PDB file of C-alpha atoms and ligand atoms in Angstrom:
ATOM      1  CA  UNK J 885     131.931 103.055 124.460  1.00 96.00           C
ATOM      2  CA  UNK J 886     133.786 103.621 121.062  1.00 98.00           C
ATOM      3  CA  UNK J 887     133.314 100.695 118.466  1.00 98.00           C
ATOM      4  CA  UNK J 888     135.451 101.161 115.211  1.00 98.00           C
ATOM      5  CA  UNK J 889     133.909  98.967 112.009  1.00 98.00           C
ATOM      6  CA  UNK J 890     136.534  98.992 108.910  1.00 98.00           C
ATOM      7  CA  UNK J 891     136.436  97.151 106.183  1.00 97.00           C
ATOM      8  CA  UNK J 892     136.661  97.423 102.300  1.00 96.00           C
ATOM      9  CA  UNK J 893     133.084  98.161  99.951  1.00 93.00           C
ATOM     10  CA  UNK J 894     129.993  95.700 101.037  1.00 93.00           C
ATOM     11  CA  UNK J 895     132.192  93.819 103.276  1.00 96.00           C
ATOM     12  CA  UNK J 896     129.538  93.733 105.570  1.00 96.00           C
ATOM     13  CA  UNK J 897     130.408  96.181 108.246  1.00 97.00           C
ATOM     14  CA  UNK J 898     127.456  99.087 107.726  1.00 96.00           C
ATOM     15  CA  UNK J 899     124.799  95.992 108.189  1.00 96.00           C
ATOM     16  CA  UNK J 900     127.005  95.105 111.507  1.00 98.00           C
ATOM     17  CA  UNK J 901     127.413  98.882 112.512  1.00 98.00           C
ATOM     18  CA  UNK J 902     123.623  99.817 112.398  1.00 98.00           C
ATOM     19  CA  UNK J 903     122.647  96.420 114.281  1.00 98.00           C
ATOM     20  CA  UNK J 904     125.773  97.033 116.564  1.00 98.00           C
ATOM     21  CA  UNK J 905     124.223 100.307 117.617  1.00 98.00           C
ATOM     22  CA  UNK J 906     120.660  99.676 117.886  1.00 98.00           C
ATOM     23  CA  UNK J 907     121.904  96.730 120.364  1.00 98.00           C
ATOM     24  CA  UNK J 908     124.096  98.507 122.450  1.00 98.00           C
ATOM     25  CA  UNK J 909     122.211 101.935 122.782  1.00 98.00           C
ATOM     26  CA  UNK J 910     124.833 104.185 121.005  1.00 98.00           C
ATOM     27  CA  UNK J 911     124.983 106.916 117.851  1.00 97.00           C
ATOM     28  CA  UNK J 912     125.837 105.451 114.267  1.00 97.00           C
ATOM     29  CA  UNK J 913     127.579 107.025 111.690  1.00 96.00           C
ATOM     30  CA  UNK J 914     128.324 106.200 108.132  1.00 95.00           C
ATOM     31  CA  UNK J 915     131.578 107.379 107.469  1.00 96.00           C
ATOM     32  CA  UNK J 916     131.196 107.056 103.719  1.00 96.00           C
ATOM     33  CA  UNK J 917     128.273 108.851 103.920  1.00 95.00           C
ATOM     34  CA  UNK J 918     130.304 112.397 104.633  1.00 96.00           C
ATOM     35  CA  UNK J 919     132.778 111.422 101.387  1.00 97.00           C
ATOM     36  CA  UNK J 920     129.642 110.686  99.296  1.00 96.00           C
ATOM     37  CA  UNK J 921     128.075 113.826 100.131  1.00 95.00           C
ATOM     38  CA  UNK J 922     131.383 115.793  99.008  1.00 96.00           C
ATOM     39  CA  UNK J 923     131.510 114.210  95.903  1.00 96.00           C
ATOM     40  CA  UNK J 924     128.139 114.879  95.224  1.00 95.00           C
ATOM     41  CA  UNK J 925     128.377 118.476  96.352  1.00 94.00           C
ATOM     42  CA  UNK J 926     131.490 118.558  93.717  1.00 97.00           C
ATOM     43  CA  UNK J 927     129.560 116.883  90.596  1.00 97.00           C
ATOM     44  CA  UNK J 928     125.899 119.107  91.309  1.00 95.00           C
ATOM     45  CA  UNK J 929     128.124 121.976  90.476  1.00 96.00           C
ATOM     46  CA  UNK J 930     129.751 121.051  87.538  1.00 97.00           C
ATOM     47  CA  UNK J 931     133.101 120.081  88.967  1.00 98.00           C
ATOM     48  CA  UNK J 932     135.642 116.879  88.708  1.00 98.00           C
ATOM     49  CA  UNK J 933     135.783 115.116  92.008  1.00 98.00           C
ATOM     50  CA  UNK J 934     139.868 115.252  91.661  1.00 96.00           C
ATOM     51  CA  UNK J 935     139.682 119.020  91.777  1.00 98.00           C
ATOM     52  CA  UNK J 936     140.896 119.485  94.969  1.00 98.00           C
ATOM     53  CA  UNK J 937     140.108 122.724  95.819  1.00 98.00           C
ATOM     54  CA  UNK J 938     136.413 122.356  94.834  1.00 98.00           C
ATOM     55  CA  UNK J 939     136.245 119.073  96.680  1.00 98.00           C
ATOM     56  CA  UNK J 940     137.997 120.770 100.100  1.00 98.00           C
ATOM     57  CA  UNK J 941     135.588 124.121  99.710  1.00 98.00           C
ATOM     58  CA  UNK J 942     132.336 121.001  99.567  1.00 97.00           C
ATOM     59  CA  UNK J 943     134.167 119.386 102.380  1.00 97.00           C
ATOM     60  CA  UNK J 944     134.722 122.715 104.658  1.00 97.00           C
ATOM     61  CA  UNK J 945     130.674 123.621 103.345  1.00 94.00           C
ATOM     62  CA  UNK J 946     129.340 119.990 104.228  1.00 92.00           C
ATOM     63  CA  UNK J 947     125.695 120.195 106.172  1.00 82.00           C
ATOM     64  CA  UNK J 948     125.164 117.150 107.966  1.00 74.00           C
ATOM     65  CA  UNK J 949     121.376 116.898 107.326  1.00 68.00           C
ATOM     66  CA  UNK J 950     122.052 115.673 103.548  1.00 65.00           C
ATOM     67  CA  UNK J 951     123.522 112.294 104.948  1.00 73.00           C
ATOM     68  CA  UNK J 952     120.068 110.703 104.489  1.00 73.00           C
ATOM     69  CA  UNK J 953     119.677 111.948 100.717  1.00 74.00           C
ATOM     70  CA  UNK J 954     119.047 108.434  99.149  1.00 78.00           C
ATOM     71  CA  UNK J 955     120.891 109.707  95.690  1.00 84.00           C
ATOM     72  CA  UNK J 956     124.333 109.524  97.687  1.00 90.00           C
ATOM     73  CA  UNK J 957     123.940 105.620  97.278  1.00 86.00           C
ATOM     74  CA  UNK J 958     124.219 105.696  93.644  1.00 85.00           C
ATOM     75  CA  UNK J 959     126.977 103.963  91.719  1.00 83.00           C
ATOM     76  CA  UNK J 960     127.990 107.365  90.101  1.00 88.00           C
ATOM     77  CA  UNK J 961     128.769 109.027  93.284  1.00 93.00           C
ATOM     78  CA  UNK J 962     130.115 105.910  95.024  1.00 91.00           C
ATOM     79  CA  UNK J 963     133.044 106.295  92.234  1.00 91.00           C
ATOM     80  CA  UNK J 964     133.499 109.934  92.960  1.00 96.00           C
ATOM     81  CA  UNK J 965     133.840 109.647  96.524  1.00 96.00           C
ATOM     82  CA  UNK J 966     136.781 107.346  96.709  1.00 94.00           C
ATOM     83  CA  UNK J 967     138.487 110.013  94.187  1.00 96.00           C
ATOM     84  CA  UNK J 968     137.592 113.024  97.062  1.00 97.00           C
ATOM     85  CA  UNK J 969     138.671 110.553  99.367  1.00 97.00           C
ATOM     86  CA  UNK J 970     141.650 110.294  98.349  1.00 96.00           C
ATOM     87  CA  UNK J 971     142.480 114.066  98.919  1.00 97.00           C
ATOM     88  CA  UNK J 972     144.365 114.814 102.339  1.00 97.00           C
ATOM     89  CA  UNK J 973     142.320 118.413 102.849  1.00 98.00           C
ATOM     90  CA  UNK J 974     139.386 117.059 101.975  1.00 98.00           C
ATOM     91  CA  UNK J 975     139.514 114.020 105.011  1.00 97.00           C
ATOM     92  CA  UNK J 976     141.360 116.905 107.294  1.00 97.00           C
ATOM     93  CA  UNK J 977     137.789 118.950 106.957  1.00 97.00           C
ATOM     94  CA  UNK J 978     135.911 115.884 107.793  1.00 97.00           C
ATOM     95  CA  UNK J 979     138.133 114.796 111.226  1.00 97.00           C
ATOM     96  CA  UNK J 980     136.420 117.257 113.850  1.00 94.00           C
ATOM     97  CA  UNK J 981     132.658 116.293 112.480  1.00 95.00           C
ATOM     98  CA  UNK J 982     134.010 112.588 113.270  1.00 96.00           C
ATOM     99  CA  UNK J 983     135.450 112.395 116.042  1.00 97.00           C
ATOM    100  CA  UNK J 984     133.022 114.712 118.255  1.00 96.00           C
ATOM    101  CA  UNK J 985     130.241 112.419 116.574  1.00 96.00           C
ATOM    102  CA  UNK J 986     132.206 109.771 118.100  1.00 97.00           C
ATOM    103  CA  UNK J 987     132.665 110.734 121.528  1.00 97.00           C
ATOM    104  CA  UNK J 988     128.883 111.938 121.779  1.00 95.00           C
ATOM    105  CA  UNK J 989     126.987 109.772 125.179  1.00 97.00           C
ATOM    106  CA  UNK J 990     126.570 107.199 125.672  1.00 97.00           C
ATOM    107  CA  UNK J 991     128.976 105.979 122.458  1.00 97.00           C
ATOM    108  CA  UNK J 992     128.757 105.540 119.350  1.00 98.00           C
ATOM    109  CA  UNK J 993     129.720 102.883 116.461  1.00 98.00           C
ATOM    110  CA  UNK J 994     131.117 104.390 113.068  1.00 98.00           C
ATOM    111  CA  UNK J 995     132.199 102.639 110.123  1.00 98.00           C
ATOM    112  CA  UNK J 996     134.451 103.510 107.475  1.00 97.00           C
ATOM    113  CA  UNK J 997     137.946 102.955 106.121  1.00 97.00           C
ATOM    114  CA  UNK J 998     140.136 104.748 108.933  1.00 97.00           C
ATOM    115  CA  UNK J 999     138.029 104.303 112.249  1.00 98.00           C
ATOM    116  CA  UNK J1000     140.341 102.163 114.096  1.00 98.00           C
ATOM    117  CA  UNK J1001     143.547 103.864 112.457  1.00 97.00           C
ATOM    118  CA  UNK J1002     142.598 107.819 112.287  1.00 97.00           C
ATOM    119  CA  UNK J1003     139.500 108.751 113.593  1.00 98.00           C
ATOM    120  CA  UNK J1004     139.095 106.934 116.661  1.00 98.00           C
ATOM    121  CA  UNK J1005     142.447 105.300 117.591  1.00 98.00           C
ATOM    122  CA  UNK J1006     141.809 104.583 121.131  1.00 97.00           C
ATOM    123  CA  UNK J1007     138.012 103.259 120.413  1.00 98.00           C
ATOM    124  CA  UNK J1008     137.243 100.268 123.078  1.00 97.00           C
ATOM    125  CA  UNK J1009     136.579  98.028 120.331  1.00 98.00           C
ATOM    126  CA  UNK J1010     137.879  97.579 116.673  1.00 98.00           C
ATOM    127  CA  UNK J1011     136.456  95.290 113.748  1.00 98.00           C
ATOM    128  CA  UNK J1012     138.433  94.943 110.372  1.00 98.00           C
ATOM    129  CA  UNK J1013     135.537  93.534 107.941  1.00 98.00           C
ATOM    130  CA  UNK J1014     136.356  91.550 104.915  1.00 98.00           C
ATOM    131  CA  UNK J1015     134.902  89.498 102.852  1.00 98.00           C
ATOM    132  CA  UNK J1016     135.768  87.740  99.312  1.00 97.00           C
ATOM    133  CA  UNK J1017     135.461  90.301  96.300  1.00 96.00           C
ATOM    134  CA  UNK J1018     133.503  88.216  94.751  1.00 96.00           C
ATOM    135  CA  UNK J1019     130.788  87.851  97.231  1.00 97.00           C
ATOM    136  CA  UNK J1020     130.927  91.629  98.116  1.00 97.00           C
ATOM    137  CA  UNK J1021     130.292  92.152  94.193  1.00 97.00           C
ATOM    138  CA  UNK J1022     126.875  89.766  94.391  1.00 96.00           C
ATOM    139  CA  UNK J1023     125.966  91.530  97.416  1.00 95.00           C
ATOM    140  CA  UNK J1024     126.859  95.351  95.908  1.00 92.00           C
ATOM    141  CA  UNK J1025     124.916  93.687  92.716  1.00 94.00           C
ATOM    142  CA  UNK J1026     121.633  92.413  94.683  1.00 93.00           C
ATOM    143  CA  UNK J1027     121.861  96.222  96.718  1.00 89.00           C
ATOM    144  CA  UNK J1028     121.497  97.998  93.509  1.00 88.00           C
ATOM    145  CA  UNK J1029     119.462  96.102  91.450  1.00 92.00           C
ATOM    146  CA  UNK J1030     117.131  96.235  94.772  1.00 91.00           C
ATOM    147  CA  UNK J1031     117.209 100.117  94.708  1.00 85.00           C
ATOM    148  CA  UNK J1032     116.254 100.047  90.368  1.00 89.00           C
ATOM    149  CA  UNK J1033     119.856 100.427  88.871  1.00 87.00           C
ATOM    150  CA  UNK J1034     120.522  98.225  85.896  1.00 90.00           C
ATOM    151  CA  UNK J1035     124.543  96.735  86.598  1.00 91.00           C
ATOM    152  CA  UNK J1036     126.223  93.687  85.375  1.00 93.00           C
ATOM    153  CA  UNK J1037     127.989  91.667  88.265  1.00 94.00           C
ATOM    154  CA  UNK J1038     131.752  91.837  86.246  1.00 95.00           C
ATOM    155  CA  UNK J1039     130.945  95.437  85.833  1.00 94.00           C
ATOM    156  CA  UNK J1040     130.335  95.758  89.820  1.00 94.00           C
ATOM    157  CA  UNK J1041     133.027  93.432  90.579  1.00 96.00           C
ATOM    158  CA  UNK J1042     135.473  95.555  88.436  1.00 95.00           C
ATOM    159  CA  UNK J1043     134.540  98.820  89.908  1.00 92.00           C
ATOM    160  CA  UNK J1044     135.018  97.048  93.622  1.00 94.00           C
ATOM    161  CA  UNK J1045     138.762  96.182  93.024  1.00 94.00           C
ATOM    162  CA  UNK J1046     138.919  99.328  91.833  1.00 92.00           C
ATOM    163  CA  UNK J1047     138.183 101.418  94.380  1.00 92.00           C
ATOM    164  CA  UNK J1048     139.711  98.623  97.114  1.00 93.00           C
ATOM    165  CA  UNK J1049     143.016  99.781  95.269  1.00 92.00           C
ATOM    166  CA  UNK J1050     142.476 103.248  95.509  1.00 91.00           C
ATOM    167  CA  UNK J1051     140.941 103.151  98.800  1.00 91.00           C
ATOM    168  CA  UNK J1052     144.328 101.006 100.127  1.00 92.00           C
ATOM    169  CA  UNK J1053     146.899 102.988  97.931  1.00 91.00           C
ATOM    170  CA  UNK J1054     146.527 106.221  99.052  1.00 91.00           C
ATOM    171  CA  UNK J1055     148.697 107.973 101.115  1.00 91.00           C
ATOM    172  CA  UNK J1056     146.094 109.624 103.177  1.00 91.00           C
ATOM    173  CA  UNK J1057     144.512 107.495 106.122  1.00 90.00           C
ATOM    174  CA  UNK J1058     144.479 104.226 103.360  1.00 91.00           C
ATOM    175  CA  UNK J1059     142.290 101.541 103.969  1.00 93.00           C
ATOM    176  CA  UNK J1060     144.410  98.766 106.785  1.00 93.00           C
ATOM    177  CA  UNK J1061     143.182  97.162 109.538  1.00 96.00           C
ATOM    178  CA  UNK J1062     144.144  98.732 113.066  1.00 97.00           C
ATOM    179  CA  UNK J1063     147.338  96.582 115.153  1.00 97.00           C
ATOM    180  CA  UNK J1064     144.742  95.833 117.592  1.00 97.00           C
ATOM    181  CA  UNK J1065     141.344  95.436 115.429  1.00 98.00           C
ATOM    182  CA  UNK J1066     139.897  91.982 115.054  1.00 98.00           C
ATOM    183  CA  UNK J1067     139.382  90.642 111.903  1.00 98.00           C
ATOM    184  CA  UNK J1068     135.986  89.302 110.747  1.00 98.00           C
ATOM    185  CA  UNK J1069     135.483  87.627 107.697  1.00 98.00           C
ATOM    186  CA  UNK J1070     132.236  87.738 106.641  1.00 98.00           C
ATOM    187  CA  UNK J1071     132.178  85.549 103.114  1.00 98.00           C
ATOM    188  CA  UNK J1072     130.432  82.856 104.789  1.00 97.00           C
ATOM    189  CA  UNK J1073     128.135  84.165 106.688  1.00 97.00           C
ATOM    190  CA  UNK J1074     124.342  85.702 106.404  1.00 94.00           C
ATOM    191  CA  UNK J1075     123.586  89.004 107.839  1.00 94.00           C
ATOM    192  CA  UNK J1076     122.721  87.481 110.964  1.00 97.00           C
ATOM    193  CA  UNK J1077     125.586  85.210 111.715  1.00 98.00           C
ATOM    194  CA  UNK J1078     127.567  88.019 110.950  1.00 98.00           C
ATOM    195  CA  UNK J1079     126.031  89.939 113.664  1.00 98.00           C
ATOM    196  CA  UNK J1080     126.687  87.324 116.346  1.00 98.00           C
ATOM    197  CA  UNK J1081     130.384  87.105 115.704  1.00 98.00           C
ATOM    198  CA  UNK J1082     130.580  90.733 116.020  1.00 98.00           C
ATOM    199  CA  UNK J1083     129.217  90.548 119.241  1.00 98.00           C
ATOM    200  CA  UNK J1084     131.230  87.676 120.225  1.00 98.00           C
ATOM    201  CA  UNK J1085     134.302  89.857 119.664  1.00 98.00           C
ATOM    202  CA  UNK J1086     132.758  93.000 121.601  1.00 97.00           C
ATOM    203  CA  UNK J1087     131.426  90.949 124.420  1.00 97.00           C
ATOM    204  CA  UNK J1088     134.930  88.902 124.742  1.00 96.00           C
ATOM    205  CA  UNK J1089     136.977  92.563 124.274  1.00 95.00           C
ATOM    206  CA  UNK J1090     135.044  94.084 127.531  1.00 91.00           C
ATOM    207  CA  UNK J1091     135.346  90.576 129.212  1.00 91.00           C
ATOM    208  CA  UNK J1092     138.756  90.959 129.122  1.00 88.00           C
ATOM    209  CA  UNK J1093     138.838  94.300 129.969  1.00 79.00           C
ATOM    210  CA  UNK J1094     136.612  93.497 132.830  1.00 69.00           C
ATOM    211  CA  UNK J1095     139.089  90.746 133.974  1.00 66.00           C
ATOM    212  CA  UNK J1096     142.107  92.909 134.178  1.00 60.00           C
TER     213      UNK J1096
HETATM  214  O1  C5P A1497     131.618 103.096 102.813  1.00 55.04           O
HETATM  215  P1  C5P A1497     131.251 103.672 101.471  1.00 55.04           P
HETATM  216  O2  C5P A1497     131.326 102.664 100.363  1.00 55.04           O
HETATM  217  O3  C5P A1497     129.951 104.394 101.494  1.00 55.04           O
HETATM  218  O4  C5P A1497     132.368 104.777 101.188  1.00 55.04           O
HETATM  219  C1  C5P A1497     132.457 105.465  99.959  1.00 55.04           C
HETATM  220  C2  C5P A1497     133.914 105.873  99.755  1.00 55.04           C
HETATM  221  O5  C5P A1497     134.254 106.826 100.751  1.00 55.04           O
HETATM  222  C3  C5P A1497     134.929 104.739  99.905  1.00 55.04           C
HETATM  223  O6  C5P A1497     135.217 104.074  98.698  1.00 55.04           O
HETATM  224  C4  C5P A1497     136.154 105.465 100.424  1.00 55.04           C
HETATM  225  O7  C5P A1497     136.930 105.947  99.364  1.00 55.04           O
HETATM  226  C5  C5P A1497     135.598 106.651 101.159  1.00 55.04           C
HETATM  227  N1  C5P A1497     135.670 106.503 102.604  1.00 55.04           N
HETATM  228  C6  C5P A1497     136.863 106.795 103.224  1.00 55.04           C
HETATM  229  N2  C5P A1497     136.966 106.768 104.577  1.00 55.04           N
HETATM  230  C7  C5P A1497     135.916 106.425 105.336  1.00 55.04           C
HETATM  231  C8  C5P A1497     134.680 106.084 104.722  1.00 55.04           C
HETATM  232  C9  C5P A1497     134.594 106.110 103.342  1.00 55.04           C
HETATM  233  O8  C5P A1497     137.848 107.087 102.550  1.00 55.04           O
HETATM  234  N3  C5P A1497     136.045 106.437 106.659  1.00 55.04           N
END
């Protein structure tokens, strides 16, 4: 089983990914994980993430064992890695790495921007998870001020809507829900409501698959 999690920045869907998997028994991936670690590759050595040639050579280079490095969370890089992002060679060197992850047994949930659309068109289930910017800022505010960084909430908020626009602008796999992904709007519900519905839309998804 394939589930697809999309969504714009702190929307909710890496907290429903992880919990998705653990349930279910299948491989997770952070998909902004692999775009973080480009950009970071790009800024250690003295580059602009918009240099696309640097960012493609990171992207071609990328080792999968410096997904956990906790510095890819930080604000500076999250920036930078909407900007690689946005570079067609850069997501073209990233495709295989996804999609084998993705059909690894028994399954596996990712979460990014392009699951449901690119990576994974044909996954058995897709989420699209949203949520209002201004709750995705408090949440993105209360995440870094958890892991020591000083921000201001219209700062965070700012820099959200930011890279929502970029993220959705782009010509390369933008951010858009899938034609068949169901939509899950998360601004009113705690981490663990937020869970159930997404299993209410799995578990009706097979049922009907089941049925037919
Ligand atoms: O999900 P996360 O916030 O870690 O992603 C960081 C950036 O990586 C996003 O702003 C987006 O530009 C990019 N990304 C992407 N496609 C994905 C996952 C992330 O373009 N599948």
């Amino acid at each position: 089983m394939i589930i697809a999690i999309d969504g714009p920045a702190a929307s909710g869907k890496g907290t429903i990914a992880r919990q998705i998997a653990a349930v279910y028994g299948l491989h997770h991936l952070d998909t902004g994980l692999l775009y973080r670690a480009v950009a970071k590759a790009v800024l250690d050595a003295g580059h602009s993430p918009d240099d696309a040639q640097r960012a493609t050579e990171a992207a071609v280079m990328l080792d999968p064992s410096k997904f956990e490095d906790n510095a890819l969370k930080l604000q500076v890089i999250t920036e930078a890695a909407s900007v690689v992002a946005a570079i067609p060679q850069v997501r073209q060197a990233l495709i295989n790495y996804q999609r084998e992850f993705a059909t690894k047994p028994p399954g596996a949930v990712l979460d990014g921007r392009d699951i449901g659309t690119v990576i994974a068109p044909g996954a058995d289930v897709k989420l699209f998870v949203v949520a209002s910017p201004e709750v995705r800022a408090a949440r993105r505010v209360r995440e870094l001020r958890a892991r020591g960084e000083v921000v201001e909430e219209a700062d965070v908020l700012a820099d959200l809507l930011r890279r929502d626009e970029r993220d959705s602008r782009r010509t390369s796999a933008p951010l858009k829900a899938a034609p068949d992904a169901h939509l899950l709007d998360t601004t009113h519900l705690g981490i663990d409501a937020a869970f159930r519905a997404a299993v209410d839309i799995i578990e009706a998804v097979r049922a009907g698959r089941k049925r037919r």
